[in-house]
Amino acid sequence: MENWSVDQVCNWLRQRNLGELVPKFREEEVSGAALLALNDRMVQQLVKKIGHQAVLMDLIHKYRQKSGLESLTYCCETASPKFPEVISGKNLKSFFARYKTLQWTSSYALPDFPYDVKCLLAEKKCPDHSMRIRIIEFLQADMTKYLEGSLYPNSQQYNIVVSALLQAYPFLDEDGNGFLLWKRALKDRFKYVRRPIEDDEQVLRNKCKFGHRRGQTRKLSFAENKPDDVQVQAEEEHVHLEGGAMDVHIEWLKQEYMKTRRNWKEVNNRMNVTIEVRRKMISNKAPLKEILRLFPFLRCPYQLFREFQLLTHMDIYKKTVEILEVYSENILSLYVVRNNPINIMLQENLKRHTEEDILKYMKMTAACLLLPDVFGDDSSLFAAVNEEVKAVTPVLEVKNPFNVNSCEFALYVEREEVAQLDDCTMALAALVAAFHVFDIPCPKRIHRTLNFLESLVFEVRSPASLP
């Protein structure tokens, strides 16, 4: 079992009536070695049903006893590096790899976090987005140290580090999904660190193997023993190749955007490949028109939400639906909005309809538009209802909000329309996403409203509340 591939593990699960677990095991790349290394906490993260958890742990325990892996593990962790004579030939390489992993496991301890991070963790406060990034950065740097400079941890090593983090700070395991969220964030951090590296042999080998800058290793080795001008020429060729590849992706995206039937799977792939170019342009304050010209799919709400999720690991649309469903009735009942023109317009339109879905839609729309007034913010920086958009920062244009047949929602940035939106939920999600995706500072006169929304989207342990 130790040498099984992911497919063999999945077949093993099906044979034992655990076929429901196959998609999750594939997603987490659980091979035979990883399966045998699972502990109770990891099984709880992978498997939701208690009955399946019990069956799986029993099967793993029986196999460990049968194969004597527990005694082998003890031998490798505690004894001197003297290997049994029976291990030789083709088994030697896998045994060395297993021994090294076990050594790494037995010696790992969490890093000494900076003072502000330690204070936050000591207070058992759920970290915000920026603090999460800091924690992940320290974990990534610490793992690299344990891996002796390697930037390619295996799945088991990711599991070890995340398990250590959540065992030390259980409150980070939010809603039982913390393990998968922290592991995904840690993987993304390693990808981000590897992407710009040009002089690490292992990184170059993997980039060449998986299609990144093909032939670069061969060209660099050719130029190593040449004069400086040849070396410079080789480097310029690589820059040109990289830029040329990006140009191909960008041109394809521009052409695909003009089509009525789009290949969304390929759009996703090419948006992933070009994200670093896009983020660099945005961080360098490139004009929004130029960003949208090169990446027109950011005008599509789906891609805007997807970009937000790539940056934050949060589903902004799903969170916005939850926010409006939970808070709409409370917002409409507040005294501060009773005489607001939006609320008066809502009450007049509610009398004309009896269908439950339409009434719910109208109330959610009104709650969305009334948010700035609830917090005493400037509503003109949030939404322009039946009037011209004047704000430069992201703002919604709303026409006929309570007319089911003719209502219109649009996202504007720098007084130009960026996206057409289907309803108030999509509009609110797009507004919050635009500030993050385009890295636009929030105006002070709308700060409290956005702070309330973001605290709920990012699942802050003590979110902002309604006045």
Short mmCIF file of C-alpha atoms in Angstrom, two decimals:
data_model
loop_
_atom_site.label_atom_id
_atom_site.label_comp_id
_atom_site.label_asym_id
_atom_site.label_seq_id
_atom_site.Cartn_x
_atom_site.Cartn_y
_atom_site.Cartn_z
CA MET A 1 0.00 0.00 0.00
CA GLU A 2 2.84 2.40 0.77
CA ASN A 3 3.80 2.63 -2.92
CA TRP A 4 0.25 2.97 -4.23
CA SER A 5 -0.68 5.84 -6.52
CA VAL A 6 -3.73 8.05 -5.95
CA ASP A 7 -5.71 5.94 -8.48
CA GLN A 8 -4.88 2.73 -6.61
CA VAL A 9 -6.01 4.29 -3.33
CA CYS A 10 -9.30 5.33 -4.99
CA ASN A 11 -9.87 1.79 -6.30
CA TRP A 12 -9.15 0.45 -2.80
CA LEU A 13 -11.81 2.79 -1.39
CA ARG A 14 -14.41 1.64 -3.93
CA GLN A 15 -13.74 -2.02 -3.10
CA ARG A 16 -14.56 -1.26 0.54
CA ASN A 17 -17.80 0.62 -0.19
CA LEU A 18 -16.16 4.00 0.44
CA GLY A 19 -16.64 5.32 -3.08
CA GLU A 20 -18.10 8.60 -1.75
CA LEU A 21 -14.64 9.54 -0.51
CA VAL A 22 -12.93 9.22 -3.92
CA PRO A 23 -13.41 12.86 -5.14
CA LYS A 24 -11.97 14.29 -1.91
CA PHE A 25 -9.02 11.89 -1.91
CA ARG A 26 -8.25 12.84 -5.53
CA GLU A 27 -8.46 16.57 -4.74
CA GLU A 28 -6.05 16.18 -1.80
CA GLU A 29 -3.73 13.81 -3.75
CA VAL A 30 -3.83 11.08 -1.10
CA SER A 31 -1.40 8.37 -2.25
CA GLY A 32 -0.65 5.13 -0.39
CA ALA A 33 2.12 6.73 1.68
CA ALA A 34 -0.13 9.69 2.56
CA LEU A 35 -2.99 7.33 3.47
CA LEU A 36 -0.82 5.46 5.96
CA ALA A 37 0.34 8.77 7.46
CA LEU A 38 -3.20 10.06 8.14
CA ASN A 39 -4.03 10.82 11.75
CA ASP A 40 -7.45 11.26 13.37
CA ARG A 41 -7.58 14.98 12.66
CA MET A 42 -6.70 14.61 9.00
CA VAL A 43 -9.36 11.91 8.58
CA GLN A 44 -11.93 14.24 10.15
CA GLN A 45 -11.01 16.92 7.60
CA LEU A 46 -11.20 14.53 4.64
CA VAL A 47 -14.28 12.55 5.69
CA LYS A 48 -17.45 14.18 6.98
CA LYS A 49 -19.52 11.14 7.97
CA ILE A 50 -18.56 9.64 11.34
CA GLY A 51 -19.31 6.11 10.15
CA HIS A 52 -16.89 6.49 7.22
CA GLN A 53 -14.26 7.99 9.55
CA ALA A 54 -14.47 4.96 11.87
CA VAL A 55 -14.28 2.44 9.00
CA LEU A 56 -11.34 4.22 7.34
CA MET A 57 -9.30 4.56 10.55
CA ASP A 58 -9.95 0.89 11.40
CA LEU A 59 -8.74 -0.23 7.94
CA ILE A 60 -5.61 1.92 8.18
CA HIS A 61 -4.87 0.68 11.71
CA LYS A 62 -5.25 -2.98 10.67
CA TYR A 63 -2.97 -2.53 7.67
CA ARG A 64 -0.31 -0.83 9.80
CA GLN A 65 -0.37 -3.72 12.25
CA LYS A 66 -0.33 -6.32 9.48
CA SER A 67 2.64 -4.78 7.63
CA GLY A 68 4.59 -3.80 10.75
CA LEU A 69 4.79 -0.18 9.66
CA GLU A 70 4.37 1.09 13.20
CA SER A 71 7.51 -0.68 14.38
CA LEU A 72 9.36 0.46 11.23
CA THR A 73 8.35 4.05 11.95
CA TYR A 74 9.62 3.76 15.51
CA CYS A 75 12.90 2.31 14.27
CA CYS A 76 13.44 5.13 11.80
CA GLU A 77 12.60 7.89 14.27
CA THR A 78 14.57 6.69 17.28
CA ALA A 79 17.36 4.39 16.18
CA SER A 80 20.69 5.27 14.64
CA PRO A 81 20.73 5.57 10.83
CA LYS A 82 21.48 1.89 10.35
CA PHE A 83 19.08 0.39 7.82
CA PRO A 84 17.95 -3.27 7.88
CA GLU A 85 19.89 -5.46 5.50
CA VAL A 86 16.68 -6.77 3.91
CA ILE A 87 16.07 -3.37 2.28
CA SER A 88 18.09 -3.19 -0.89
CA GLY A 89 17.93 -2.77 -4.65
CA LYS A 90 14.75 -1.13 -5.94
CA ASN A 91 13.33 -0.71 -2.40
CA LEU A 92 16.33 1.31 -1.22
CA LYS A 93 15.28 4.59 -2.88
CA SER A 94 11.73 4.48 -1.48
CA PHE A 95 13.05 3.55 1.97
CA PHE A 96 15.45 6.50 2.00
CA ALA A 97 12.60 8.83 0.98
CA ARG A 98 10.36 7.39 3.69
CA TYR A 99 13.13 7.68 6.29
CA LYS A 100 13.82 11.31 5.38
CA THR A 101 10.13 12.19 5.62
CA LEU A 102 9.83 10.54 9.02
CA GLN A 103 12.93 12.37 10.23
CA TRP A 104 11.46 15.67 9.05
CA THR A 105 8.15 14.85 10.75
CA SER A 106 9.66 14.00 14.10
CA SER A 107 11.74 17.19 14.23
CA TYR A 108 9.18 19.77 13.03
CA ALA A 109 8.04 22.54 15.36
CA LEU A 110 6.12 25.72 14.58
CA PRO A 111 8.25 28.84 13.97
CA ASP A 112 8.57 31.69 16.43
CA PHE A 113 6.01 34.12 15.01
CA PRO A 114 6.52 37.92 15.22
CA TYR A 115 5.34 39.71 18.34
CA ASP A 116 2.09 41.11 16.87
CA VAL A 117 1.12 37.70 15.47
CA LYS A 118 1.85 36.02 18.80
CA CYS A 119 -0.28 38.60 20.62
CA LEU A 120 -3.20 38.00 18.27
CA LEU A 121 -2.90 34.23 18.60
CA ALA A 122 -2.58 34.49 22.38
CA GLU A 123 -5.87 36.42 22.47
CA LYS A 124 -7.45 33.66 20.34
CA LYS A 125 -8.63 36.21 17.80
CA CYS A 126 -9.36 35.09 14.27
CA PRO A 127 -6.77 36.82 12.03
CA ASP A 128 -7.85 39.16 9.25
CA HIS A 129 -6.71 38.72 5.65
CA SER A 130 -3.38 40.56 6.02
CA MET A 131 -2.52 38.68 9.21
CA ARG A 132 -3.33 35.35 7.53
CA ILE A 133 -0.85 36.22 4.80
CA ARG A 134 1.85 36.96 7.41
CA ILE A 135 1.28 33.62 9.14
CA ILE A 136 1.43 31.77 5.82
CA GLU A 137 4.63 33.61 4.85
CA PHE A 138 6.37 32.55 8.08
CA LEU A 139 5.19 28.95 7.69
CA GLN A 140 6.45 28.85 4.10
CA ALA A 141 9.86 30.24 5.08
CA ASP A 142 10.08 27.80 7.99
CA MET A 143 9.16 24.81 5.83
CA THR A 144 11.82 25.81 3.29
CA LYS A 145 14.38 25.78 6.12
CA TYR A 146 13.35 22.28 7.18
CA LEU A 147 13.41 21.15 3.55
CA GLU A 148 17.00 22.42 3.24
CA GLY A 149 16.05 25.06 0.67
CA SER A 150 13.64 22.98 -1.42
CA LEU A 151 10.47 24.72 -2.59
CA TYR A 152 8.56 21.51 -3.33
CA PRO A 153 7.02 20.02 -0.16
CA ASN A 154 5.01 16.85 -0.61
CA SER A 155 1.39 16.50 0.44
CA GLN A 156 2.28 14.80 3.72
CA GLN A 157 4.59 17.65 4.73
CA TYR A 158 1.85 20.20 4.03
CA ASN A 159 -0.46 18.09 6.23
CA ILE A 160 2.12 17.96 9.04
CA VAL A 161 2.60 21.74 9.16
CA VAL A 162 -1.10 22.63 8.95
CA SER A 163 -1.96 20.02 11.58
CA ALA A 164 0.72 21.46 13.89
CA LEU A 165 -0.74 24.96 13.40
CA LEU A 166 -4.32 23.90 14.15
CA GLN A 167 -3.33 21.73 17.09
CA ALA A 168 -1.50 24.68 18.65
CA TYR A 169 -4.29 27.16 17.81
CA PRO A 170 -7.60 25.23 17.46
CA PHE A 171 -9.62 28.44 17.01
CA LEU A 172 -8.06 28.83 13.53
CA ASP A 173 -10.08 25.81 12.40
CA GLU A 174 -13.14 27.82 11.39
CA ASP A 175 -16.35 25.83 10.85
CA GLY A 176 -14.32 22.64 10.54
CA ASN A 177 -12.88 23.74 7.16
CA GLY A 178 -9.73 25.39 8.49
CA PHE A 179 -7.41 22.54 7.57
CA LEU A 180 -8.23 22.65 3.86
CA LEU A 181 -8.21 26.47 3.73
CA TRP A 182 -4.82 26.83 5.43
CA LYS A 183 -3.31 24.01 3.36
CA ARG A 184 -4.53 25.60 0.11
CA ALA A 185 -3.15 28.99 1.18
CA LEU A 186 0.23 27.42 2.04
CA LYS A 187 0.40 25.67 -1.34
CA ASP A 188 -0.44 28.93 -3.12
CA ARG A 189 2.33 30.69 -1.20
CA PHE A 190 4.92 28.16 -2.41
CA LYS A 191 3.67 28.58 -5.99
CA TYR A 192 3.97 32.35 -5.65
CA VAL A 193 7.55 32.08 -4.32
CA ARG A 194 8.61 29.62 -7.05
CA ARG A 195 7.16 31.57 -9.96
CA PRO A 196 9.84 34.31 -10.39
CA ILE A 197 12.87 32.14 -9.47
CA GLU A 198 15.34 31.68 -12.34
CA ASP A 199 18.48 30.16 -10.81
CA ASP A 200 17.26 27.19 -8.75
CA GLU A 201 17.93 23.90 -10.50
CA GLN A 202 14.91 22.11 -9.05
CA VAL A 203 12.55 24.98 -9.92
CA LEU A 204 13.88 25.19 -13.48
CA ARG A 205 13.61 21.44 -13.93
CA ASN A 206 9.97 21.45 -12.84
CA LYS A 207 9.13 24.49 -14.94
CA CYS A 208 10.60 22.79 -17.98
CA LYS A 209 8.85 19.51 -17.14
CA PHE A 210 5.42 21.10 -16.74
CA GLY A 211 5.61 23.49 -19.67
CA HIS A 212 6.84 26.75 -18.12
CA ARG A 213 9.42 28.49 -20.34
CA ARG A 214 10.29 25.35 -22.26
CA GLY A 215 13.96 24.90 -23.16
CA GLN A 216 15.16 27.46 -20.65
CA THR A 217 17.38 25.00 -18.76
CA ARG A 218 19.14 23.95 -21.95
CA LYS A 219 19.74 27.53 -23.11
CA LEU A 220 21.01 28.67 -19.73
CA SER A 221 23.49 25.79 -19.49
CA PHE A 222 24.70 26.62 -23.00
CA ALA A 223 25.37 30.22 -21.98
CA GLU A 224 27.04 29.44 -18.64
CA ASN A 225 30.59 29.11 -20.04
CA LYS A 226 30.23 31.80 -22.74
CA PRO A 227 31.38 35.44 -22.67
CA ASP A 228 29.24 38.03 -20.94
CA ASP A 229 27.66 39.35 -24.14
CA VAL A 230 26.43 35.83 -25.04
CA GLN A 231 25.04 35.41 -21.51
CA VAL A 232 23.21 38.74 -21.78
CA GLN A 233 21.86 37.79 -25.18
CA ALA A 234 20.55 34.49 -23.77
CA GLU A 235 18.85 36.30 -20.88
CA GLU A 236 17.25 38.77 -23.29
CA GLU A 237 15.93 35.85 -25.36
CA HIS A 238 14.28 34.37 -22.25
CA VAL A 239 12.65 37.68 -21.39
CA HIS A 240 11.42 37.95 -24.96
CA LEU A 241 10.08 34.38 -24.84
CA GLU A 242 8.29 35.03 -21.59
CA GLY A 243 6.82 38.29 -22.85
CA GLY A 244 5.89 36.66 -26.14
CA ALA A 245 4.07 33.84 -24.36
CA MET A 246 2.14 36.36 -22.27
CA ASP A 247 1.26 38.33 -25.40
CA VAL A 248 -0.18 35.17 -26.95
CA HIS A 249 -2.38 34.55 -23.89
CA ILE A 250 -3.52 38.17 -23.71
CA GLU A 251 -4.33 38.31 -27.44
CA TRP A 252 -6.31 35.07 -27.16
CA LEU A 253 -8.31 36.48 -24.21
CA LYS A 254 -9.11 39.66 -26.15
CA GLN A 255 -10.32 37.69 -29.16
CA GLU A 256 -12.30 35.19 -27.10
CA TYR A 257 -14.06 38.04 -25.28
CA MET A 258 -15.53 39.20 -28.61
CA LYS A 259 -17.20 35.81 -29.21
CA THR A 260 -20.77 35.04 -28.20
CA ARG A 261 -19.93 31.44 -27.25
CA ARG A 262 -16.80 31.34 -25.12
CA ASN A 263 -14.54 28.53 -24.01
CA TRP A 264 -14.80 29.28 -20.30
CA LYS A 265 -12.50 26.46 -19.25
CA GLU A 266 -9.70 27.84 -21.40
CA VAL A 267 -10.52 31.39 -20.25
CA ASN A 268 -9.99 30.25 -16.65
CA ASN A 269 -6.67 28.62 -17.54
CA ARG A 270 -5.32 31.68 -19.34
CA MET A 271 -6.51 34.06 -16.64
CA ASN A 272 -4.59 31.88 -14.15
CA VAL A 273 -1.43 32.02 -16.29
CA THR A 274 -1.57 35.80 -16.65
CA ILE A 275 -2.54 36.71 -13.08
CA GLU A 276 0.98 37.85 -12.10
CA VAL A 277 1.15 40.26 -15.05
CA ARG A 278 -2.25 41.60 -14.11
CA ARG A 279 -1.43 41.99 -10.42
CA LYS A 280 1.83 43.75 -11.25
CA MET A 281 0.02 46.22 -13.51
CA ILE A 282 -2.53 46.91 -10.80
CA SER A 283 0.09 47.32 -8.06
CA ASN A 284 1.99 49.73 -10.34
CA LYS A 285 -1.19 51.81 -10.71
CA ALA A 286 -1.61 51.18 -14.43
CA PRO A 287 -4.69 52.95 -15.89
CA LEU A 288 -7.87 50.96 -15.44
CA LYS A 289 -8.71 51.36 -19.13
CA GLU A 290 -5.45 49.64 -20.08
CA ILE A 291 -6.02 46.78 -17.62
CA LEU A 292 -9.53 46.18 -18.96
CA ARG A 293 -8.31 46.46 -22.55
CA LEU A 294 -5.75 43.69 -22.01
CA PHE A 295 -7.96 41.60 -19.70
CA PRO A 296 -11.53 42.32 -20.80
CA PHE A 297 -12.90 39.28 -18.96
CA LEU A 298 -12.59 41.27 -15.72
CA ARG A 299 -15.75 42.95 -17.00
CA CYS A 300 -17.58 39.63 -16.52
CA PRO A 301 -18.94 39.32 -12.96
CA TYR A 302 -17.97 35.64 -12.83
CA GLN A 303 -14.33 36.43 -13.62
CA LEU A 304 -14.30 39.39 -11.23
CA PHE A 305 -15.54 37.11 -8.44
CA ARG A 306 -13.03 34.43 -9.47
CA GLU A 307 -10.16 36.93 -9.31
CA PHE A 308 -11.32 37.93 -5.83
CA GLN A 309 -11.34 34.27 -4.79
CA LEU A 310 -7.82 33.72 -6.15
CA LEU A 311 -6.61 36.63 -4.01
CA THR A 312 -8.56 35.91 -0.82
CA HIS A 313 -9.80 32.28 -1.02
CA MET A 314 -13.32 33.58 -0.35
CA ASP A 315 -16.48 33.10 -2.45
CA ILE A 316 -17.70 36.68 -2.50
CA TYR A 317 -21.01 35.96 -4.25
CA LYS A 318 -21.98 33.16 -1.85
CA LYS A 319 -21.09 35.34 1.15
CA THR A 320 -23.12 38.26 -0.21
CA VAL A 321 -26.21 36.07 -0.64
CA GLU A 322 -25.87 34.98 3.00
CA ILE A 323 -25.42 38.57 4.20
CA LEU A 324 -28.54 39.90 2.46
CA GLU A 325 -30.67 36.92 3.49
CA VAL A 326 -29.66 37.29 7.14
CA TYR A 327 -29.67 41.09 7.49
CA SER A 328 -32.30 42.42 5.06
CA GLU A 329 -35.24 42.24 7.49
CA ASN A 330 -33.18 43.80 10.31
CA ILE A 331 -32.04 46.66 8.07
CA LEU A 332 -35.59 47.46 6.92
CA SER A 333 -36.85 47.50 10.52
CA LEU A 334 -34.36 50.13 11.69
CA TYR A 335 -35.84 53.50 12.62
CA VAL A 336 -33.10 55.42 10.79
CA VAL A 337 -34.34 54.22 7.36
CA ARG A 338 -38.11 54.44 7.85
CA ASN A 339 -38.47 57.79 6.11
CA ASN A 340 -35.76 57.15 3.52
CA PRO A 341 -36.95 57.59 -0.11
CA ILE A 342 -35.72 54.07 -0.94
CA ASN A 343 -37.85 52.57 1.86
CA ILE A 344 -40.88 54.62 0.86
CA MET A 345 -40.46 53.46 -2.76
CA LEU A 346 -40.21 49.87 -1.50
CA GLN A 347 -43.42 50.07 0.55
CA GLU A 348 -45.33 51.44 -2.45
CA ASN A 349 -44.13 48.60 -4.68
CA LEU A 350 -44.76 45.87 -2.11
CA LYS A 351 -48.50 46.65 -2.31
CA ARG A 352 -48.56 45.78 -6.02
CA HIS A 353 -47.26 42.23 -5.68
CA THR A 354 -48.17 39.11 -3.75
CA GLU A 355 -45.63 36.57 -5.05
CA GLU A 356 -43.26 35.61 -2.23
CA ASP A 357 -40.14 35.51 -4.45
CA ILE A 358 -40.76 39.01 -5.80
CA LEU A 359 -41.37 40.42 -2.32
CA LYS A 360 -38.15 38.84 -1.04
CA TYR A 361 -36.22 40.19 -4.04
CA MET A 362 -37.53 43.72 -3.44
CA LYS A 363 -36.67 43.65 0.26
CA MET A 364 -33.13 42.43 -0.42
CA THR A 365 -32.68 45.17 -3.04
CA ALA A 366 -33.87 47.84 -0.62
CA ALA A 367 -31.66 46.51 2.19
CA CYS A 368 -28.66 46.61 -0.12
CA LEU A 369 -29.30 50.23 -1.18
CA LEU A 370 -30.05 51.40 2.38
CA LEU A 371 -26.80 50.12 3.91
CA PRO A 372 -24.89 53.46 3.69
CA ASP A 373 -27.78 55.30 5.36
CA VAL A 374 -27.80 52.75 8.18
CA PHE A 375 -24.15 53.53 8.94
CA GLY A 376 -24.42 57.27 8.29
CA ASP A 377 -22.19 57.07 5.20
CA ASP A 378 -22.41 58.94 1.91
CA SER A 379 -24.83 56.93 -0.24
CA SER A 380 -23.63 58.66 -3.44
CA LEU A 381 -20.31 56.79 -3.04
CA PHE A 382 -22.23 53.50 -2.86
CA ALA A 383 -25.02 53.63 -5.44
CA ALA A 384 -26.54 56.14 -7.84
CA VAL A 385 -30.26 55.31 -7.93
CA ASN A 386 -32.00 56.64 -11.05
CA GLU A 387 -29.35 59.31 -11.47
CA GLU A 388 -25.95 59.90 -13.07
CA VAL A 389 -22.83 58.34 -11.51
CA LYS A 390 -20.49 60.99 -10.13
CA ALA A 391 -18.08 59.02 -7.90
CA VAL A 392 -14.64 58.02 -9.20
CA THR A 393 -14.28 55.06 -6.85
CA PRO A 394 -16.29 51.84 -7.46
CA VAL A 395 -19.99 52.60 -7.30
CA LEU A 396 -23.24 51.01 -8.46
CA GLU A 397 -25.60 52.50 -11.00
CA VAL A 398 -29.17 51.37 -10.30
CA LYS A 399 -32.20 52.07 -12.46
CA ASN A 400 -35.79 51.17 -11.54
CA PRO A 401 -34.67 49.03 -8.58
CA PHE A 402 -38.15 47.68 -7.76
CA ASN A 403 -39.41 47.09 -11.27
CA VAL A 404 -38.86 43.40 -11.89
CA ASN A 405 -39.07 43.79 -15.67
CA SER A 406 -36.88 46.86 -16.20
CA CYS A 407 -34.47 47.11 -13.24
CA GLU A 408 -30.81 47.56 -14.18
CA PHE A 409 -27.61 47.25 -12.16
CA ALA A 410 -24.13 48.20 -13.33
CA LEU A 411 -20.70 48.57 -11.72
CA TYR A 412 -18.85 51.83 -12.47
CA VAL A 413 -15.20 52.62 -11.77
CA GLU A 414 -13.70 56.01 -12.63
CA ARG A 415 -17.13 57.01 -13.98
CA GLU A 416 -17.01 54.29 -16.64
CA GLU A 417 -19.17 51.20 -16.79
CA VAL A 418 -17.21 48.03 -16.02
CA ALA A 419 -19.90 45.35 -15.80
CA GLN A 420 -23.62 44.78 -16.18
CA LEU A 421 -25.11 42.88 -13.24
CA ASP A 422 -28.21 40.72 -12.88
CA ASP A 423 -29.51 41.72 -9.45
CA CYS A 424 -28.71 43.48 -6.19
CA THR A 425 -26.81 40.49 -4.77
CA MET A 426 -24.46 40.31 -7.73
CA ALA A 427 -24.15 44.11 -7.69
CA LEU A 428 -23.14 44.24 -4.02
CA ALA A 429 -20.65 41.40 -4.47
CA ALA A 430 -19.12 43.13 -7.50
CA LEU A 431 -18.78 46.42 -5.60
CA VAL A 432 -16.85 44.82 -2.72
CA ALA A 433 -14.76 42.71 -5.13
CA ALA A 434 -13.80 45.74 -7.25
CA PHE A 435 -12.07 47.50 -4.34
CA HIS A 436 -9.86 44.43 -3.76
CA VAL A 437 -9.29 43.28 -7.33
CA PHE A 438 -8.33 46.75 -8.60
CA ASP A 439 -6.57 47.66 -5.32
CA ILE A 440 -8.58 50.86 -4.81
CA PRO A 441 -8.48 52.59 -1.38
CA CYS A 442 -11.84 52.86 0.31
CA PRO A 443 -13.14 56.46 0.70
CA LYS A 444 -13.61 57.51 4.31
CA ARG A 445 -17.20 58.55 3.65
CA ILE A 446 -18.18 54.95 2.83
CA HIS A 447 -15.71 53.19 5.12
CA ARG A 448 -18.14 51.94 7.79
CA THR A 449 -20.45 50.31 5.23
CA LEU A 450 -17.63 48.46 3.48
CA ASN A 451 -16.04 47.52 6.79
CA PHE A 452 -19.33 45.88 7.84
CA LEU A 453 -19.54 43.93 4.57
CA GLU A 454 -15.88 42.88 4.54
CA SER A 455 -15.95 41.72 8.16
CA LEU A 456 -18.75 39.31 7.19
CA VAL A 457 -17.17 38.24 3.89
CA PHE A 458 -13.81 37.49 5.53
CA GLU A 459 -15.51 35.81 8.50
CA VAL A 460 -13.91 38.00 11.15
CA ARG A 461 -14.57 36.47 14.55
CA SER A 462 -16.08 39.72 15.88
CA PRO A 463 -17.67 41.26 12.76
CA ALA A 464 -18.94 44.80 12.59
CA SER A 465 -22.59 45.01 13.59
CA LEU A 466 -25.55 47.10 12.57
CA PRO A 467 -26.01 50.29 14.63
#
